[in-house]
Amino acid sequence: MGRGAGWLLVLSDGASRVCCRGRGSKLGFKTHKLKARPWNIVETVELMTRAAGDDYEIIVDPNFTFETPEQSLRLAHQLERYNIQAFEDSFSYETYGWDSYREFRSQTSIPLAPHLYDPKKVLTAIKEEAADMFNVGGSPRLTQQNAGIADAAGFPVWLQVVGLGLGVSGAFATHVHAVIQNASIPSDSLHYMRENSLIHSALTPKDGVVKVPMEPGLGIELDMKAVEHYRVG
């Protein structure tokens, strides 16, 4: 039993991202999540596709820096010929309203994936036909609620339970992922990117999947030598 993981890049230039793509590819990743910016996202996606092939999926996450529906749509049209899995938070639904997300969806083939923590907002986005999938997070209970609402409506999700944590939190997130049936999109849980994750067996992805530890508890063991090495007080 395993959990899909996505390769996350936050580098600023396309060439660096393409170089780092090689490391992700060696770990078997099939999906890239990019912290995108409007001035170079098209060039970056083109370079990555040229290096990785047309079947390599890309999630574009500008953190609202595409700013407006108009600019988001212009960039979407330029990116439609590539394997874009989703736009995540391209412009603010708080500013422009869920109807602008619905209008965006009617004018491009690129799916929209709002990043939400509030179950009420997940439900509203579904009712307003403003999403194709979701990035959901929050506490474990909230994450399950958000994913459950999406699942009832037939929407897939990916989870942001931990992010750039260490091995203990990474193991916890892996177990959370394993029990949410519609968490079928690779998630950005990035404990294995640390210099040391402070556990024996770093839960490193193989073929893009992290194996769920089956031993008692979280299924991991602290590396006490590493803990002592990195102790600061």
PDB file of C-alpha atoms in Angstrom:
ATOM      1  CA  MET A   1       0.000   0.000   0.000  1.00  0.00           C
ATOM      2  CA  GLY A   2       1.413   3.377  -0.920  1.00  0.00           C
ATOM      3  CA  ARG A   3       0.759   7.055  -1.322  1.00  0.00           C
ATOM      4  CA  GLY A   4       1.524   9.132  -4.389  1.00  0.00           C
ATOM      5  CA  ALA A   5       3.899  12.029  -3.917  1.00  0.00           C
ATOM      6  CA  GLY A   6       4.458  15.062  -6.108  1.00  0.00           C
ATOM      7  CA  TRP A   7       7.778  16.730  -6.850  1.00  0.00           C
ATOM      8  CA  LEU A   8       7.602  20.363  -5.668  1.00  0.00           C
ATOM      9  CA  LEU A   9       9.835  23.114  -7.020  1.00  0.00           C
ATOM     10  CA  VAL A  10      10.080  26.689  -5.782  1.00  0.00           C
ATOM     11  CA  LEU A  11      13.105  27.796  -7.807  1.00  0.00           C
ATOM     12  CA  SER A  12      12.840  31.068  -9.666  1.00  0.00           C
ATOM     13  CA  ASP A  13      14.169  30.276 -13.135  1.00  0.00           C
ATOM     14  CA  GLY A  14      13.203  27.696 -15.705  1.00  0.00           C
ATOM     15  CA  ALA A  15      16.690  26.289 -16.257  1.00  0.00           C
ATOM     16  CA  SER A  16      17.158  25.492 -12.562  1.00  0.00           C
ATOM     17  CA  ARG A  17      13.786  23.805 -12.465  1.00  0.00           C
ATOM     18  CA  VAL A  18      14.675  21.623 -15.425  1.00  0.00           C
ATOM     19  CA  CYS A  19      17.937  20.598 -13.743  1.00  0.00           C
ATOM     20  CA  CYS A  20      16.115  19.668 -10.541  1.00  0.00           C
ATOM     21  CA  ARG A  21      13.516  17.762 -12.528  1.00  0.00           C
ATOM     22  CA  GLY A  22      16.210  15.127 -13.091  1.00  0.00           C
ATOM     23  CA  ARG A  23      16.410  14.407  -9.374  1.00  0.00           C
ATOM     24  CA  GLY A  24      12.643  14.032  -9.174  1.00  0.00           C
ATOM     25  CA  SER A  25      12.626  11.774 -12.205  1.00  0.00           C
ATOM     26  CA  LYS A  26      15.173   9.447 -10.575  1.00  0.00           C
ATOM     27  CA  LEU A  27      12.759   9.036  -7.661  1.00  0.00           C
ATOM     28  CA  GLY A  28      10.040   8.016 -10.091  1.00  0.00           C
ATOM     29  CA  PHE A  29       7.900  11.130  -9.939  1.00  0.00           C
ATOM     30  CA  LYS A  30       5.289  11.575 -12.642  1.00  0.00           C
ATOM     31  CA  THR A  31       3.971  14.942 -11.443  1.00  0.00           C
ATOM     32  CA  HIS A  32       5.626  18.307 -10.849  1.00  0.00           C
ATOM     33  CA  LYS A  33       4.089  21.067  -8.770  1.00  0.00           C
ATOM     34  CA  LEU A  34       5.496  24.465  -9.666  1.00  0.00           C
ATOM     35  CA  LYS A  35       5.363  27.635  -7.616  1.00  0.00           C
ATOM     36  CA  ALA A  36       4.620  29.614 -10.737  1.00  0.00           C
ATOM     37  CA  ARG A  37       4.981  33.258 -11.684  1.00  0.00           C
ATOM     38  CA  PRO A  38       3.354  34.866 -14.719  1.00  0.00           C
ATOM     39  CA  TRP A  39       6.536  36.176 -16.322  1.00  0.00           C
ATOM     40  CA  ASN A  40       8.197  32.785 -16.875  1.00  0.00           C
ATOM     41  CA  ILE A  41       5.676  29.979 -16.387  1.00  0.00           C
ATOM     42  CA  VAL A  42       5.152  29.339 -20.099  1.00  0.00           C
ATOM     43  CA  GLU A  43       8.896  29.127 -20.759  1.00  0.00           C
ATOM     44  CA  THR A  44       9.399  26.908 -17.706  1.00  0.00           C
ATOM     45  CA  VAL A  45       6.673  24.460 -18.714  1.00  0.00           C
ATOM     46  CA  GLU A  46       8.018  24.306 -22.260  1.00  0.00           C
ATOM     47  CA  LEU A  47      11.550  23.531 -21.046  1.00  0.00           C
ATOM     48  CA  MET A  48      10.325  20.909 -18.588  1.00  0.00           C
ATOM     49  CA  THR A  49       8.140  19.212 -21.174  1.00  0.00           C
ATOM     50  CA  ARG A  50      11.004  19.143 -23.627  1.00  0.00           C
ATOM     51  CA  ALA A  51      13.213  17.511 -20.983  1.00  0.00           C
ATOM     52  CA  ALA A  52      10.686  15.118 -19.417  1.00  0.00           C
ATOM     53  CA  GLY A  53       8.244  14.269 -22.192  1.00  0.00           C
ATOM     54  CA  ASP A  54       4.605  14.952 -22.909  1.00  0.00           C
ATOM     55  CA  ASP A  55       3.294  12.500 -20.290  1.00  0.00           C
ATOM     56  CA  TYR A  56       4.921  14.388 -17.402  1.00  0.00           C
ATOM     57  CA  GLU A  57       2.123  16.151 -15.474  1.00  0.00           C
ATOM     58  CA  ILE A  58       2.520  19.665 -14.115  1.00  0.00           C
ATOM     59  CA  ILE A  59       0.473  21.408 -11.421  1.00  0.00           C
ATOM     60  CA  VAL A  60       0.773  25.182 -11.734  1.00  0.00           C
ATOM     61  CA  ASP A  61       0.477  26.950  -8.357  1.00  0.00           C
ATOM     62  CA  PRO A  62       0.965  30.728  -8.610  1.00  0.00           C
ATOM     63  CA  ASN A  63      -0.397  31.488  -5.118  1.00  0.00           C
ATOM     64  CA  PHE A  64      -2.763  34.050  -6.681  1.00  0.00           C
ATOM     65  CA  THR A  65       0.119  35.853  -8.464  1.00  0.00           C
ATOM     66  CA  PHE A  66      -1.590  35.501 -11.843  1.00  0.00           C
ATOM     67  CA  GLU A  67      -3.697  38.172 -10.155  1.00  0.00           C
ATOM     68  CA  THR A  68      -6.694  38.505 -12.471  1.00  0.00           C
ATOM     69  CA  PRO A  69      -9.044  36.168 -14.334  1.00  0.00           C
ATOM     70  CA  GLU A  70      -7.949  37.793 -17.599  1.00  0.00           C
ATOM     71  CA  GLN A  71      -4.234  37.145 -17.097  1.00  0.00           C
ATOM     72  CA  SER A  72      -4.941  33.643 -15.771  1.00  0.00           C
ATOM     73  CA  LEU A  73      -6.983  32.825 -18.863  1.00  0.00           C
ATOM     74  CA  ARG A  74      -4.337  34.241 -21.200  1.00  0.00           C
ATOM     75  CA  LEU A  75      -1.680  32.045 -19.592  1.00  0.00           C
ATOM     76  CA  ALA A  76      -4.011  29.043 -19.572  1.00  0.00           C
ATOM     77  CA  HIS A  77      -4.530  29.350 -23.320  1.00  0.00           C
ATOM     78  CA  GLN A  78      -0.757  29.413 -23.833  1.00  0.00           C
ATOM     79  CA  LEU A  79      -0.364  26.306 -21.661  1.00  0.00           C
ATOM     80  CA  GLU A  80      -3.247  24.200 -22.959  1.00  0.00           C
ATOM     81  CA  ARG A  81      -1.007  22.284 -25.354  1.00  0.00           C
ATOM     82  CA  TYR A  82       1.047  20.960 -22.415  1.00  0.00           C
ATOM     83  CA  ASN A  83       0.153  18.320 -19.816  1.00  0.00           C
ATOM     84  CA  ILE A  84      -1.147  20.680 -17.135  1.00  0.00           C
ATOM     85  CA  GLN A  85      -2.974  18.745 -14.434  1.00  0.00           C
ATOM     86  CA  ALA A  86      -4.392  21.858 -12.779  1.00  0.00           C
ATOM     87  CA  PHE A  87      -4.129  25.540 -11.986  1.00  0.00           C
ATOM     88  CA  GLU A  88      -4.106  25.916  -8.193  1.00  0.00           C
ATOM     89  CA  ASP A  89      -5.128  29.344  -6.861  1.00  0.00           C
ATOM     90  CA  SER A  90      -4.359  31.308 -10.002  1.00  0.00           C
ATOM     91  CA  PHE A  91      -6.425  34.319  -8.873  1.00  0.00           C
ATOM     92  CA  SER A  92      -8.327  35.145  -5.712  1.00  0.00           C
ATOM     93  CA  TYR A  93     -11.839  33.793  -5.331  1.00  0.00           C
ATOM     94  CA  GLU A  94     -12.251  36.202  -2.409  1.00  0.00           C
ATOM     95  CA  THR A  95     -11.653  39.161  -4.723  1.00  0.00           C
ATOM     96  CA  TYR A  96     -13.346  37.986  -7.913  1.00  0.00           C
ATOM     97  CA  GLY A  97     -15.922  35.528  -6.600  1.00  0.00           C
ATOM     98  CA  TRP A  98     -16.623  31.889  -7.375  1.00  0.00           C
ATOM     99  CA  ASP A  99     -18.539  32.924 -10.491  1.00  0.00           C
ATOM    100  CA  SER A 100     -15.233  34.057 -12.009  1.00  0.00           C
ATOM    101  CA  TYR A 101     -13.840  30.561 -11.396  1.00  0.00           C
ATOM    102  CA  ARG A 102     -16.884  29.063 -13.103  1.00  0.00           C
ATOM    103  CA  GLU A 103     -16.403  31.425 -16.054  1.00  0.00           C
ATOM    104  CA  PHE A 104     -12.709  30.502 -16.247  1.00  0.00           C
ATOM    105  CA  ARG A 105     -13.613  26.810 -16.420  1.00  0.00           C
ATOM    106  CA  SER A 106     -15.966  27.453 -19.329  1.00  0.00           C
ATOM    107  CA  GLN A 107     -13.192  29.032 -21.391  1.00  0.00           C
ATOM    108  CA  THR A 108     -10.251  26.643 -20.981  1.00  0.00           C
ATOM    109  CA  SER A 109      -9.571  22.921 -20.749  1.00  0.00           C
ATOM    110  CA  ILE A 110      -7.159  23.367 -17.829  1.00  0.00           C
ATOM    111  CA  PRO A 111      -8.741  22.174 -14.550  1.00  0.00           C
ATOM    112  CA  LEU A 112      -9.013  24.433 -11.507  1.00  0.00           C
ATOM    113  CA  ALA A 113      -7.949  23.290  -8.041  1.00  0.00           C
ATOM    114  CA  PRO A 114      -8.724  25.713  -5.206  1.00  0.00           C
ATOM    115  CA  HIS A 115      -6.588  25.252  -2.097  1.00  0.00           C
ATOM    116  CA  LEU A 116      -9.096  25.220   0.767  1.00  0.00           C
ATOM    117  CA  TYR A 117      -9.211  24.501   4.485  1.00  0.00           C
ATOM    118  CA  ASP A 118     -12.827  25.471   5.195  1.00  0.00           C
ATOM    119  CA  PRO A 119     -15.484  22.797   4.512  1.00  0.00           C
ATOM    120  CA  LYS A 120     -18.036  25.530   3.790  1.00  0.00           C
ATOM    121  CA  LYS A 121     -15.828  26.893   1.012  1.00  0.00           C
ATOM    122  CA  VAL A 122     -15.341  23.416  -0.458  1.00  0.00           C
ATOM    123  CA  LEU A 123     -19.102  22.969  -0.558  1.00  0.00           C
ATOM    124  CA  THR A 124     -19.621  26.436  -2.053  1.00  0.00           C
ATOM    125  CA  ALA A 125     -17.027  25.843  -4.773  1.00  0.00           C
ATOM    126  CA  ILE A 126     -18.789  22.606  -5.718  1.00  0.00           C
ATOM    127  CA  LYS A 127     -22.224  24.226  -5.764  1.00  0.00           C
ATOM    128  CA  GLU A 128     -20.922  27.130  -7.865  1.00  0.00           C
ATOM    129  CA  GLU A 129     -19.270  24.725 -10.357  1.00  0.00           C
ATOM    130  CA  ALA A 130     -16.021  26.522  -9.638  1.00  0.00           C
ATOM    131  CA  ALA A 131     -13.611  23.586  -9.297  1.00  0.00           C
ATOM    132  CA  ASP A 132     -12.454  20.360 -10.906  1.00  0.00           C
ATOM    133  CA  MET A 133     -10.406  19.090  -7.949  1.00  0.00           C
ATOM    134  CA  PHE A 134      -9.124  20.417  -4.636  1.00  0.00           C
ATOM    135  CA  ASN A 135      -5.984  20.799  -2.579  1.00  0.00           C
ATOM    136  CA  VAL A 136      -7.302  20.379   0.970  1.00  0.00           C
ATOM    137  CA  GLY A 137      -5.641  20.605   4.341  1.00  0.00           C
ATOM    138  CA  GLY A 138      -5.971  21.704   7.927  1.00  0.00           C
ATOM    139  CA  SER A 139      -6.135  19.447  10.961  1.00  0.00           C
ATOM    140  CA  PRO A 140      -6.602  15.722  10.267  1.00  0.00           C
ATOM    141  CA  ARG A 141     -10.296  16.019  11.111  1.00  0.00           C
ATOM    142  CA  LEU A 142     -10.785  19.056   8.854  1.00  0.00           C
ATOM    143  CA  THR A 143      -8.826  17.369   6.089  1.00  0.00           C
ATOM    144  CA  GLN A 144     -11.104  14.337   6.266  1.00  0.00           C
ATOM    145  CA  GLN A 145     -14.181  16.566   6.249  1.00  0.00           C
ATOM    146  CA  ASN A 146     -12.976  18.548   3.251  1.00  0.00           C
ATOM    147  CA  ALA A 147     -11.982  15.430   1.339  1.00  0.00           C
ATOM    148  CA  GLY A 148     -15.257  13.727   2.264  1.00  0.00           C
ATOM    149  CA  ILE A 149     -17.328  16.604   0.891  1.00  0.00           C
ATOM    150  CA  ALA A 150     -15.321  16.521  -2.321  1.00  0.00           C
ATOM    151  CA  ASP A 151     -15.619  12.732  -2.528  1.00  0.00           C
ATOM    152  CA  ALA A 152     -19.404  12.831  -2.144  1.00  0.00           C
ATOM    153  CA  ALA A 153     -19.527  15.075  -5.207  1.00  0.00           C
ATOM    154  CA  GLY A 154     -17.064  12.940  -7.179  1.00  0.00           C
ATOM    155  CA  PHE A 155     -14.048  15.264  -6.920  1.00  0.00           C
ATOM    156  CA  PRO A 156     -10.462  14.043  -6.423  1.00  0.00           C
ATOM    157  CA  VAL A 157      -8.144  15.816  -3.990  1.00  0.00           C
ATOM    158  CA  TRP A 158      -4.578  16.047  -2.910  1.00  0.00           C
ATOM    159  CA  LEU A 159      -3.620  16.791   0.670  1.00  0.00           C
ATOM    160  CA  GLN A 160      -1.387  19.329   2.330  1.00  0.00           C
ATOM    161  CA  VAL A 161      -1.185  17.956   5.836  1.00  0.00           C
ATOM    162  CA  VAL A 162       2.492  18.558   6.585  1.00  0.00           C
ATOM    163  CA  GLY A 163       4.462  20.017   3.681  1.00  0.00           C
ATOM    164  CA  LEU A 164       8.145  20.503   4.536  1.00  0.00           C
ATOM    165  CA  GLY A 165       8.136  18.483   7.743  1.00  0.00           C
ATOM    166  CA  LEU A 166      10.523  15.864   9.061  1.00  0.00           C
ATOM    167  CA  GLY A 167      10.179  12.100   9.166  1.00  0.00           C
ATOM    168  CA  VAL A 168       7.717  11.831  12.065  1.00  0.00           C
ATOM    169  CA  SER A 169       5.258  14.271  10.519  1.00  0.00           C
ATOM    170  CA  GLY A 170       5.892  12.716   7.115  1.00  0.00           C
ATOM    171  CA  ALA A 171       4.921   9.287   8.455  1.00  0.00           C
ATOM    172  CA  PHE A 172       1.813  10.766  10.061  1.00  0.00           C
ATOM    173  CA  ALA A 173       0.826  12.432   6.787  1.00  0.00           C
ATOM    174  CA  THR A 174       1.382   9.163   4.932  1.00  0.00           C
ATOM    175  CA  HIS A 175      -1.111   7.395   7.193  1.00  0.00           C
ATOM    176  CA  VAL A 176      -3.638  10.218   6.759  1.00  0.00           C
ATOM    177  CA  HIS A 177      -3.307   9.980   2.984  1.00  0.00           C
ATOM    178  CA  ALA A 178      -3.785   6.222   3.069  1.00  0.00           C
ATOM    179  CA  VAL A 179      -7.262   6.418   4.628  1.00  0.00           C
ATOM    180  CA  ILE A 180      -8.713   9.112   2.353  1.00  0.00           C
ATOM    181  CA  GLN A 181      -9.969   7.261  -0.689  1.00  0.00           C
ATOM    182  CA  ASN A 182     -10.231  10.214  -3.085  1.00  0.00           C
ATOM    183  CA  ALA A 183      -6.722  11.512  -2.302  1.00  0.00           C
ATOM    184  CA  SER A 184      -5.688  10.210  -5.701  1.00  0.00           C
ATOM    185  CA  ILE A 185      -3.622  13.194  -6.844  1.00  0.00           C
ATOM    186  CA  PRO A 186       0.060  13.249  -5.791  1.00  0.00           C
ATOM    187  CA  SER A 187       0.555  15.350  -2.676  1.00  0.00           C
ATOM    188  CA  ASP A 188       3.301  17.698  -1.543  1.00  0.00           C
ATOM    189  CA  SER A 189       4.615  16.002   1.579  1.00  0.00           C
ATOM    190  CA  LEU A 190       8.318  16.668   1.440  1.00  0.00           C
ATOM    191  CA  HIS A 191      10.057  15.137   4.465  1.00  0.00           C
ATOM    192  CA  TYR A 192      12.422  13.157   2.241  1.00  0.00           C
ATOM    193  CA  MET A 193      13.927  16.362   0.795  1.00  0.00           C
ATOM    194  CA  ARG A 194      15.558  17.301   4.097  1.00  0.00           C
ATOM    195  CA  GLU A 195      19.265  16.800   4.716  1.00  0.00           C
ATOM    196  CA  ASN A 196      18.161  14.353   7.402  1.00  0.00           C
ATOM    197  CA  SER A 197      14.582  13.436   8.305  1.00  0.00           C
ATOM    198  CA  LEU A 198      15.623  12.150  11.790  1.00  0.00           C
ATOM    199  CA  ILE A 199      14.176   8.668  11.268  1.00  0.00           C
ATOM    200  CA  HIS A 200      15.613   5.333  10.224  1.00  0.00           C
ATOM    201  CA  SER A 201      14.406   4.618   6.716  1.00  0.00           C
ATOM    202  CA  ALA A 202      13.501   8.014   5.347  1.00  0.00           C
ATOM    203  CA  LEU A 203      10.225   6.973   3.665  1.00  0.00           C
ATOM    204  CA  THR A 204      11.812   7.902   0.362  1.00  0.00           C
ATOM    205  CA  PRO A 205       9.479   7.608  -2.637  1.00  0.00           C
ATOM    206  CA  LYS A 206      10.048   4.731  -5.033  1.00  0.00           C
ATOM    207  CA  ASP A 207       8.450   4.971  -8.448  1.00  0.00           C
ATOM    208  CA  GLY A 208       6.757   8.120  -7.169  1.00  0.00           C
ATOM    209  CA  VAL A 209       5.040   6.338  -4.266  1.00  0.00           C
ATOM    210  CA  VAL A 210       5.742   6.378  -0.526  1.00  0.00           C
ATOM    211  CA  LYS A 211       5.065   3.005   1.090  1.00  0.00           C
ATOM    212  CA  VAL A 212       2.832   3.231   4.158  1.00  0.00           C
ATOM    213  CA  PRO A 213       4.776   1.952   7.202  1.00  0.00           C
ATOM    214  CA  MET A 214       2.979  -1.022   8.754  1.00  0.00           C
ATOM    215  CA  GLU A 215       4.875  -1.400  12.047  1.00  0.00           C
ATOM    216  CA  PRO A 216       3.166  -0.407  15.347  1.00  0.00           C
ATOM    217  CA  GLY A 217       2.333   3.241  15.929  1.00  0.00           C
ATOM    218  CA  LEU A 218       3.439   5.458  13.081  1.00  0.00           C
ATOM    219  CA  GLY A 219       5.631   2.603  11.889  1.00  0.00           C
ATOM    220  CA  ILE A 220       8.912   4.486  12.147  1.00  0.00           C
ATOM    221  CA  GLU A 221      11.848   4.732  14.539  1.00  0.00           C
ATOM    222  CA  LEU A 222      13.703   7.892  15.511  1.00  0.00           C
ATOM    223  CA  ASP A 223      17.367   8.002  14.532  1.00  0.00           C
ATOM    224  CA  MET A 224      18.743   9.100  17.901  1.00  0.00           C
ATOM    225  CA  LYS A 225      22.240   9.669  16.518  1.00  0.00           C
ATOM    226  CA  ALA A 226      20.767  12.135  14.058  1.00  0.00           C
ATOM    227  CA  VAL A 227      18.681  13.739  16.820  1.00  0.00           C
ATOM    228  CA  GLU A 228      21.824  14.281  18.919  1.00  0.00           C
ATOM    229  CA  HIS A 229      23.734  15.579  15.911  1.00  0.00           C
ATOM    230  CA  TYR A 230      21.139  18.243  15.166  1.00  0.00           C
ATOM    231  CA  ARG A 231      20.262  19.087  18.774  1.00  0.00           C
ATOM    232  CA  VAL A 232      20.495  22.824  19.490  1.00  0.00           C
ATOM    233  CA  GLY A 233      19.609  22.954  23.178  1.00  0.00           C
TER     234      GLY A 233
END
